């Protein structure tokens, strides 16, 4: 655009004093201008207005003779009817085909979406009656190095009015804008993107280059494998693996055979790998602080009958500072069983079972991988953060809260839109590569989204000194507390002054969140009861969510247009929670995908029923994923782990408050001691 402006300025004889102007005939100049897009025309008009006409004297808007009015509402109505588009900037322009348009006036929509713009028709030019046009703008911001905010405006739409309007009043009426609309076809809070449409936001330019750089080395590898399969020359899983870069577990087996399959490594990855999650105490040994349990209840969901996905109950024990698996209970269906709640046979395995123990650990790794992809990664980070992103973009404009939150919410809806068909849906990789059907994936995600809430959240305490993930999570949570507190100390009064936006933000979050989901086991064993074995800090408040009919999963921050006692602290907690999952938590789960899901035989999303069952040696080709799924899995794991753009420390768009950057940089050594390079923590979810 800058090049276009320079060329037009030169063409109009407005070049710099020491430059030779390139003068064009009026007709040719008109052709130039008419070839520009709307945003470029607006930029040219703004740039040249002061050069081609005398500057306007300052005028009291109340004295201007003409007025344009109207009201902006969202495209879709809410339960109570039309939803106003509040605090949006509206500009009134005179369209001049073939020449720079004339700016007439501006205003903002009020809390009801209504606007009034006073203007002088004479500003359209001598002898020219204005051709009216409204243009709509949303706020953007950057931060200077000293923490001061620089505001700008991004055009998001327009509405043509009458040509040659000679009256002194024009009412544009009620205008519906399709702006950050919710998708009515899903029970989850998802952005509506029509088949031929585009989202109301875009990736930062550098992200596309990062994706290309990450994927280019392996794209041809995957294509070659898929071509071989189509030609009837399918490669073995071993050769597929060998064609990709060496991953951590492959390297470990090359250097020390058996090391990546050991009990100690199994426990270490459950603590600190991409699988890192809440680890409850073992309820069967109350009071024993060294006994732990992980449980994955897959029999509750429909399965395809071709793959084996049993209930997995892992019991672990803290021994000499390490977490070791001591028992694995599998609830195995019969091959071909598809219905949720199918009869199961429970089999228990211990380290004394030799090869069967190794097979049971592999089954547990596969279960943990699928649970991580659907839960820790896709559900708790991607889809969870999306619901906050939509509500924030729809409602936060005057409130300084957007300066704190929107940098962390800016691209998540884009990557989630891709995931809707790439990972899930009828042809998504998770649907094709796991035992879950399309319907059960949807059900599982709805259950997961029904269990996430900002209220009361805090990272769980480490279970041992070697629990690096939990130590890092608590350190980052503390850092975010300092950042959020400092932001509210600086802008808290302005946040309170625009509390109506907070209320609308909160109302939409609650209204569009999933119904709270508490499974029968937790209802019977935890809700309303003393259950010291159950880690509550990362879970929603079960006692408040078991009511009938089920309340919404996300708790309200406020119910009033003026903050009540305790609500400012509640808002701080929400902000801390959202930033935590958009940054640290997503980075931990996503960046370790290649390490923990980069070897097909070590872990995958699903194992098939083979001729000899499923508890067989790793190299049984009947059980392992087929070559097409194997190459897709490795391609996806590499792409997710290696596509990185938008780091906190880089602050590429200058939209993060520099305080967060400095707080993180100051703790780099502490995080490094826990195995985390702070340079790898992204500022938002865009992969």
C-alpha positions in Angstrom: 0.0 0.0 0.0 2.8 2.4 0.8 4.2 1.9 -2.7 0.8 2.6 -4.2 0.5 5.8 -2.2 3.9 7.0 -3.3 3.2 6.4 -6.9 -0.2 8.1 -6.7 1.3 11.1 -4.8 3.9 11.4 -7.5 1.3 11.1 -10.2 -0.6 14.0 -8.7 2.5 16.1 -8.5 2.7 15.7 -4.7 6.1 14.1 -4.6 8.8 15.2 -2.2 10.5 18.5 -3.0 13.7 16.8 -4.1 11.9 14.3 -6.3 10.8 14.7 -9.9 7.0 14.4 -10.1 5.5 11.9 -12.5 2.4 13.8 -13.7 -0.5 11.9 -15.3 -3.6 13.1 -17.1 -6.8 13.1 -15.1 -8.3 10.2 -16.9 -5.3 8.0 -16.4 -5.2 9.1 -12.7 -8.9 8.1 -12.4 -8.1 4.7 -13.8 -5.3 4.2 -11.2 -7.6 5.2 -8.4 -10.5 3.0 -9.5 -8.3 -0.1 -9.6 -7.6 0.2 -5.9 -9.4 -1.9 -3.2 -11.6 -0.2 -0.6 -8.9 -0.1 2.1 -6.4 1.3 -0.3 -8.8 4.0 -1.5 -9.5 5.0 2.1 -5.7 5.2 2.8 -5.2 7.3 -0.3 -8.0 9.6 0.6 -6.7 10.1 4.1 -3.1 10.7 2.9 -4.0 13.2 0.2 -6.9 15.1 1.7 -4.8 17.7 3.4 -2.7 18.2 0.3 -5.4 18.8 -2.2 -7.7 21.0 -0.2 -7.3 23.5 2.5 -7.4 22.1 6.0 -10.8 22.4 7.7 -11.2 24.8 10.6 -12.2 23.1 13.8 -16.0 23.0 14.1 -18.4 22.2 16.8 -20.2 19.1 15.6 -23.5 20.4 17.1 -23.3 23.3 14.6 -23.1 21.1 11.5 -26.3 21.2 9.5 -26.8 17.5 8.5 -27.1 14.3 10.4 -26.9 10.6 9.6 -28.3 8.0 12.0 -28.7 4.3 12.3 -28.2 1.2 14.5 -25.8 -1.7 14.2 -26.7 -5.2 15.5 -25.2 -8.6 15.1 -26.3 -10.7 12.2 -27.8 -13.4 14.5 -30.3 -12.6 17.2 -30.0 -13.8 20.8 -32.6 -15.3 23.0 -34.0 -11.8 23.8 -33.9 -10.6 20.2 -31.4 -8.4 18.4 -28.0 -8.0 20.0 -26.5 -4.5 19.7 -23.0 -3.9 18.3 -21.8 -1.5 20.9 -18.9 0.9 20.9 -17.9 0.3 17.2 -16.4 3.2 15.3 -18.6 4.5 12.4 -17.3 6.9 9.7 -19.5 8.7 7.1 -17.9 9.3 3.7 -18.8 10.8 0.3 -18.0 8.3 -2.4 -16.2 9.9 -5.4 -15.6 7.4 -8.2 -12.3 8.0 -9.9 -11.1 10.4 -7.2 -10.3 10.4 -3.5 -13.4 10.0 -1.3 -14.4 12.8 1.1 -14.5 12.2 4.8 -17.6 13.7 6.3 -17.7 12.7 9.9 -17.5 10.0 12.5 -19.1 8.6 15.6 -19.4 5.5 17.8 -22.3 3.2 18.4 -23.7 3.5 21.9 -24.6 0.6 24.2 -27.8 0.0 22.2 -25.8 0.0 18.9 -27.3 3.3 17.8 -25.1 6.1 16.2 -25.5 9.7 15.2 -23.0 11.5 12.9 -23.3 15.2 12.2 -21.7 16.5 9.0 -21.6 19.3 6.5 -22.7 18.3 3.0 -20.4 21.1 1.6 -17.5 18.9 2.5 -18.3 16.7 -0.5 -16.9 19.5 -2.7 -18.2 22.4 -4.6 -21.3 21.6 -6.6 -21.3 17.9 -5.4 -24.1 16.3 -3.4 -22.7 13.6 -1.2 -23.0 9.9 -2.2 -23.2 8.6 1.4 -21.4 5.5 2.6 -20.8 4.2 6.2 -17.6 2.5 7.1 -17.1 0.4 10.2 -13.9 0.0 12.2 -12.8 -2.1 15.1 -9.9 -1.0 17.5 -6.4 -2.3 17.2 -3.4 -1.6 19.5 0.3 -1.9 19.9 2.5 -1.2 22.9 5.5 1.1 23.0 8.5 0.0 24.9 7.5 2.1 27.9 4.1 0.3 28.1 2.0 3.1 26.6 -0.7 2.0 24.2 -1.0 3.2 20.6 -4.5 2.8 19.2 -5.4 2.3 15.6 -8.5 1.2 13.6 -9.1 -1.6 11.3 -11.9 -1.4 8.7 -14.3 -4.4 9.0 -17.1 -3.4 6.6 -19.2 -0.8 4.9 -22.8 0.1 3.9 -23.7 2.2 0.9 -26.3 4.9 1.3 -28.0 7.1 -1.3 -26.3 8.8 -4.2 -26.6 12.6 -4.5 -28.2 13.0 -1.1 -29.5 16.5 -0.8 -31.4 16.3 2.5 -30.1 17.2 5.9 -31.1 13.9 7.5 -30.7 10.3 6.5 -31.5 7.2 8.6 -29.6 4.1 7.6 -32.0 2.1 9.7 -31.0 -1.1 11.5 -28.0 -2.7 9.9 -27.0 -6.3 10.6 -23.3 -7.0 10.6 -22.0 -10.6 10.4 -19.4 -10.0 13.0 -17.8 -12.8 15.1 -21.0 -14.9 14.9 -21.5 -18.1 16.9 -22.0 -21.3 14.8 -25.6 -22.4 15.6 -25.0 -25.9 14.3 -22.7 -27.0 17.2 -23.4 -27.3 20.9 -19.9 -25.8 21.6 -18.9 -22.1 21.3 -17.5 -22.1 17.8 -17.0 -19.3 15.3 -19.3 -19.4 12.3 -17.4 -19.5 9.0 -19.5 -20.2 6.0 -18.3 -22.5 3.3 -17.4 -19.7 0.9 -16.6 -17.1 3.6 -13.6 -16.1 5.5 -13.0 -15.6 9.3 -13.1 -12.0 10.6 -9.4 -12.2 11.4 -6.2 -13.3 9.8 -2.9 -14.9 10.7 0.1 -12.7 11.2 2.2 -12.7 7.9 5.2 -14.4 9.5 3.1 -17.4 10.6 2.7 -18.6 7.0 6.4 -18.6 6.4 7.0 -20.5 9.7 4.5 -23.2 8.5 6.2 -23.5 5.1 9.6 -23.8 6.7 8.4 -26.5 9.1 6.5 -28.6 6.6 8.6 -28.3 3.4 11.2 -30.9 4.5 8.6 -33.6 5.2 5.8 -32.9 2.7 7.5 -34.8 -0.1 8.1 -37.7 2.2 4.5 -38.1 3.0 3.4 -37.6 -0.6 5.9 -40.3 -1.7 4.5 -42.8 0.9 0.9 -42.1 -0.2 1.8 -42.6 -3.8 3.5 -45.9 -3.1 0.4 -47.0 -1.3 -1.9 -46.1 -4.2 0.5 -48.0 -6.6 0.2 -51.1 -4.5 3.8 -50.8 -3.2 3.0 -49.8 0.4 6.1 -49.3 2.6 6.5 -51.0 5.9 6.0 -49.0 9.1 9.7 -49.3 9.8 10.6 -47.8 6.4 8.0 -45.0 6.9 9.6 -44.2 10.3 13.1 -44.2 8.8 12.2 -41.7 6.2 11.3 -39.0 8.8 13.8 -37.2 11.1 15.0 -39.2 14.1 12.8 -38.6 17.1 13.7 -38.9 20.8 12.5 -42.4 21.4 14.1 -43.7 18.2 17.4 -42.1 19.2 17.1 -43.6 22.7 16.5 -47.1 21.3 19.5 -46.7 19.0 21.8 -45.6 21.8 20.4 -47.8 24.6 17.9 -50.5 23.5 14.9 -50.7 25.8 15.4 -47.4 27.5 12.4 -45.7 26.0 10.2 -48.7 26.9 11.3 -48.9 30.6 9.0 -48.4 33.5 11.0 -45.4 34.7 10.6 -43.7 31.3 6.9 -44.5 31.2 6.4 -42.7 34.5 8.6 -39.8 33.6 6.6 -39.0 30.4 3.3 -39.2 32.3 4.8 -36.5 34.6 6.7 -34.3 32.2 5.9 -35.3 28.6 3.1 -34.1 26.3 0.8 -36.4 28.5 1.4 -34.3 31.6 -1.9 -34.0 33.4 -3.5 -34.1 36.8 -2.4 -37.1 38.8 -4.8 -38.2 41.5 -3.9 -40.2 44.6 -5.0 -43.9 44.5 -8.4 -44.0 46.1 -7.9 -47.7 47.0 -5.0 -46.9 49.3 -6.2 -43.8 51.3 -3.6 -41.9 53.2 -0.7 -43.3 51.1 1.0 -40.2 49.7 3.2 -42.4 47.4 0.3 -44.1 45.4 -1.3 -42.5 42.3 -3.8 -43.2 39.6 -4.6 -42.3 36.1 -7.9 -43.4 34.5 -9.2 -43.2 30.9 -12.8 -44.3 30.6 -13.1 -45.1 26.9 -15.9 -47.7 27.2 -18.4 -44.9 27.7 -18.1 -44.0 24.0 -19.1 -45.5 20.7 -16.2 -47.2 19.0 -15.6 -48.5 15.4 -15.1 -52.1 16.4 -11.9 -52.3 14.3 -9.5 -50.9 16.9 -9.1 -51.7 20.5 -9.6 -48.8 23.0 -10.2 -50.3 26.4 -10.8 -48.5 29.7 -7.3 -47.9 31.1 -6.6 -47.8 34.8 -3.0 -47.1 35.6 -1.7 -47.4 39.2 1.7 -45.8 40.0 3.9 -45.4 43.0 6.6 -42.9 44.0 9.8 -44.9 44.5 13.1 -43.1 45.2 11.9 -39.9 43.7 10.5 -41.5 40.6 7.0 -42.4 39.5 6.8 -46.0 38.4 3.8 -48.0 37.1 3.0 -50.9 39.3 -0.4 -52.1 37.9 -2.4 -51.6 34.7 -6.0 -52.7 34.5 -7.6 -52.9 31.0 -11.3 -53.1 30.5 -11.3 -54.9 27.1 -14.4 -55.2 24.8 -14.8 -58.1 22.4 -13.5 -57.4 18.9 -16.3 -55.7 16.8 -18.2 -54.3 19.8 -19.2 -50.8 19.0 -21.9 -49.6 21.4 -21.1 -47.4 24.4 -21.1 -49.3 27.6 -20.4 -52.6 25.9 -19.5 -55.6 28.2 -15.8 -55.7 29.1 -13.4 -58.2 30.5 -11.1 -56.7 33.0 -7.5 -57.9 33.0 -4.7 -56.8 35.4 -1.1 -56.7 34.4 2.0 -56.1 36.6 5.8 -55.9 35.8 5.9 -59.7 36.5 3.9 -60.4 33.4 6.9 -59.7 31.1 5.8 -59.3 27.4 2.2 -58.8 28.4 3.2 -56.0 30.8 5.1 -54.3 27.9 2.0 -54.6 25.7 -0.2 -53.2 28.4 2.1 -50.2 28.8 1.9 -49.6 25.1 -1.9 -49.7 25.3 -1.7 -47.2 28.1 0.6 -44.9 26.1 -1.8 -45.0 23.1 -4.7 -44.2 25.5 -2.7 -41.3 27.0 -1.9 -40.0 23.6 -5.5 -39.9 22.4 -6.6 -38.4 25.7 -3.9 -35.7 25.4 -4.9 -34.8 21.8 -8.6 -34.6 22.6 -8.3 -33.3 26.2 -5.1 -31.4 27.1 -4.5 -30.1 23.6 -7.6 -29.8 21.4 -10.2 -29.4 24.2 -8.6 -27.6 27.1 -6.4 -25.3 25.0 -7.8 -24.9 21.5 -11.6 -25.1 21.9 -11.6 -23.8 25.5 -9.7 -20.7 24.5 -11.8 -20.2 21.4 -14.9 -19.6 23.5 -13.2 -16.8 25.3 -11.8 -15.4 22.0 -15.3 -15.1 20.4 -16.9 -13.5 23.5 -13.9 -11.0 23.9 -13.9 -10.0 20.2 -17.7 -9.4 20.3 -17.7 -7.3 23.4 -14.4 -5.7 24.4 -13.7 -2.4 22.6 -13.6 0.5 25.1 -12.5 -1.6 28.0 -8.7 -1.8 28.4 -9.2 -5.5 29.1 -8.8 -6.1 25.4 -5.2 -4.9 25.6 -4.5 -7.6 28.1 -6.5 -10.5 26.5 -6.8 -10.0 22.8 -3.0 -10.6 22.0 -3.5 -14.1 23.4 -6.8 -14.7 21.6 -6.0 -13.4 18.1 -5.5 -16.5 15.9 -7.0 -19.5 17.8 -10.3 -19.4 15.8 -8.3 -19.8 12.6 -6.4 -22.9 13.5 -9.5 -24.4 15.1 -11.5 -23.8 11.9 -8.8 -25.9 10.1 -8.9 -28.6 12.8 -12.7 -28.9 12.3 -12.0 -31.0 9.2 -8.3 -31.8 9.5 -8.4 -33.5 12.9 -12.1 -34.2 13.6 -15.2 -34.6 11.6 -16.0 -37.5 9.3 -12.6 -37.4 7.5 -10.5 -36.0 10.3 -7.3 -37.8 11.3 -8.4 -38.5 14.9 -11.6 -40.1 13.5 -9.8 -42.2 11.0 -6.8 -43.2 13.2 -8.5 -43.9 16.6 -11.3 -46.3 17.7 -13.6 -43.4 18.3 -16.3 -42.6 15.7 -17.2 -39.1 14.5 -20.1 -39.1 16.9 -18.1 -40.3 19.9 -15.4 -37.7 19.2 -18.0 -35.0 19.3 -19.5 -36.5 22.5 -16.1 -36.7 24.2 -15.3 -33.1 23.3 -18.6 -31.9 24.6 -18.0 -33.8 27.9 -14.5 -32.2 28.1 -15.8 -28.7 27.4 -18.4 -29.3 30.0 -15.7 -29.8 32.6 -13.6 -26.6 32.1 -14.0 -23.5 34.1 -11.8 -20.5 35.1 -13.3 -20.3 38.6 -11.0 -21.8 41.3 -8.4 -23.0 38.8 -4.7 -23.2 39.9 -2.0 -25.6 38.6 -1.8 -28.8 40.7 1.0 -29.2 43.2 4.0 -31.3 42.1 3.9 -34.9 43.2 7.7 -35.1 43.5 10.8 -33.1 42.9 11.1 -34.6 39.5 7.7 -33.3 38.4 9.2 -30.6 36.2 5.9 -29.8 34.4 4.1 -29.1 37.6 6.9 -26.9 39.0 7.1 -25.0 35.7 3.3 -24.6 35.6 3.2 -23.1 39.1 6.1 -20.8 38.3 4.3 -19.5 35.2 1.0 -19.2 37.1 2.8 -17.0 39.7 4.4 -14.9 36.9 0.9 -14.4 35.3 -0.4 -13.3 38.7 2.2 -10.6 38.8 1.5 -9.5 35.3 -2.3 -9.4 35.7 -2.1 -7.6 39.1 0.2 -5.0 37.6 -2.1 -4.4 34.6 -5.2 -4.0 36.9 -3.2 -1.6 39.1 -2.6 0.5 36.0 -5.9 0.2 34.3 -8.3 -1.1 36.9 -10.4 2.1 37.2 -10.9 2.2 33.4 -11.9 -1.5 33.5 -14.5 -0.7 36.1 -15.7 2.3 34.2 -16.5 0.1 31.2 -18.0 -2.7 33.2 -21.0 -3.1 31.0 -18.6 -4.6 28.4 -17.4 -7.0 31.0 -20.9 -8.0 31.8 -21.8 -8.7 28.2 -18.5 -10.6 27.8 -19.4 -12.7 30.9 -23.0 -13.2 29.8 -22.0 -14.6 26.4 -19.3 -16.8 27.9 -21.8 -18.5 30.2 -24.7 -18.7 27.6 -22.5 -20.3 24.9 -20.5 -22.7 27.1 -21.3 -26.4 27.2 -23.6 -27.7 29.9 -21.5 -28.8 32.9 -20.6 -32.5 32.8 -19.9 -34.5 35.9 -19.7 -38.3 35.2 -21.5 -40.8 37.3 -18.3 -41.9 39.1 -17.4 -38.4 40.2 -21.0 -37.7 41.2 -21.0 -40.8 43.4 -17.4 -40.6 44.8 -16.4 -36.9 44.9 -19.3 -34.3 44.5 -20.4 -33.2 48.0 -18.1 -35.6 49.7 -14.7 -35.7 51.3 -12.3 -37.1 48.7 -8.8 -36.2 49.7 -7.4 -38.4 46.9 -9.0 -36.2 44.3 -7.0 -33.2 43.1 -9.6 -30.3 42.9 -7.4 -27.4 42.0 -7.4 -27.9 38.2 -11.0 -29.1 38.1 -14.2 -27.1 38.1 -16.2 -26.9 41.4 -18.1 -30.2 41.2 -20.4 -29.4 44.1 -21.7 -26.4 42.2 -22.0 -28.2 38.9 -24.1 -31.2 39.8 -27.4 -29.4 40.0 -30.3 -30.4 37.7 -30.8 -29.2 35.1 -27.0 -28.9 34.6 -25.7 -25.3 34.9 -23.3 -24.1 32.3 -19.6 -25.1 32.6 -18.2 -21.6 32.6 -19.0 -19.5 35.7 -20.2 -15.9 35.5 -17.8 -13.1 36.4 -20.7 -10.6 37.1 -24.4 -10.2 36.6 -24.5 -6.4 36.9 -23.3 -3.3 34.9 -21.4 -2.1 37.9 -18.8 -4.4 39.6 -19.8 -5.9 42.9 -17.5 -6.8 45.8 -15.1 -9.6 44.7 -15.9 -9.4 41.0 -12.7 -7.5 40.0 -10.7 -10.3 41.6 -12.9 -12.8 39.7 -12.1 -11.0 36.4 -8.4 -11.1 37.3 -8.6 -14.9 37.8 -10.4 -15.3 34.5 -7.7 -13.4 32.7 -4.9 -15.4 34.3 -6.6 -18.6 33.4 -7.1 -17.7 29.7 -3.6 -16.5 29.2 -2.2 -19.6 31.0 -3.9 -22.0 28.5 -3.3 -19.8 25.5 0.5 -19.7 26.2 2.2 -22.0 28.6 -0.2 -25.0 28.7 -0.6 -25.1 25.0 3.1 -24.7 24.3 3.9 -27.6 26.7 1.4 -30.1 25.1 2.0 -29.0 21.5 5.8 -28.6 21.4 6.4 -32.1 22.8 4.3 -33.8 20.2 7.3 -34.9 18.1 9.1 -36.3 21.2 6.2 -38.3 22.5 4.2 -39.0 19.3 7.0 -39.2 16.8 7.5 -42.9 16.7 4.6 -45.0 15.4 5.4 -48.2 17.3 6.0 -46.3 20.6 2.7 -44.5 20.6 -0.2 -43.7 18.2 -3.9 -42.8 18.4 -5.1 -46.4 18.0 -4.2 -50.1 17.8 -6.1 -52.6 15.7 -7.4 -55.9 16.6 -4.9 -58.3 15.1 -5.1 -62.1 14.4 -3.4 -62.7 17.8 -5.5 -60.1 19.6 -4.1 -56.7 20.6 -1.6 -57.5 23.5 1.1 -58.6 21.1 4.7 -57.5 20.2 5.2 -54.0 18.8 6.3 -55.3 15.4 3.1 -57.2 14.7 1.9 -55.4 11.5 -1.7 -56.4 12.1 -1.9 -54.3 15.2 0.2 -51.3 14.4 -1.3 -48.4 12.4 -1.2 -49.1 8.6 1.4 -47.2 6.5 -1.0 -44.4 5.4 -2.0 -43.6 9.0 1.6 -43.9 10.1 3.0 -41.3 7.7 0.1 -39.0 8.4 0.8 -39.3 12.1 4.4 -38.5 11.8 3.7 -35.6 9.4 1.2 -34.1 11.8 3.4 -34.6 14.9 6.3 -32.9 13.2 4.2 -30.0 11.7 2.6 -29.3 15.1 5.8 -29.3 17.1 8.0 -27.5 14.5 5.6 -24.7 13.3 6.4 -21.9 15.7 5.6 -18.2 15.3 4.3 -15.6 17.7 6.6 -16.1 20.8 6.1 -14.1 23.9 9.8 -13.0 24.0 9.7 -12.0 20.3 6.5 -10.0 20.6 6.4 -9.8 16.8 3.3 -7.6 16.6 4.2 -5.4 19.6 0.7 -6.2 21.0 1.9 -7.7 24.3 2.6 -5.4 27.2 6.4 -5.3 27.5 6.0 -6.2 31.2 5.1 -9.8 30.4 8.1 -10.1 28.2 10.4 -8.8 30.9 8.8 -11.0 33.6 9.4 -14.1 31.5 12.9 -13.1 30.5 13.8 -12.5 34.1 12.8 -16.1 35.0 14.5 -17.7 32.1 17.1 -19.5 34.2 14.5 -20.8 36.6 12.5 -22.3 33.7 15.6 -23.6 32.1 16.4 -25.6 35.3 13.0 -27.3 34.8 13.8 -28.1 31.2 11.8 -25.3 29.6 13.3 -22.8 27.2 11.2 -19.7 27.6 11.9 -18.7 24.0 9.6 -21.6 22.9 6.5 -20.3 24.7 4.0 -18.8 22.2 1.9 -15.8 23.0 -1.2 -17.4 21.4 -2.6 -20.6 19.8 -2.0 -20.5 16.1 -0.9 -24.1 15.4 
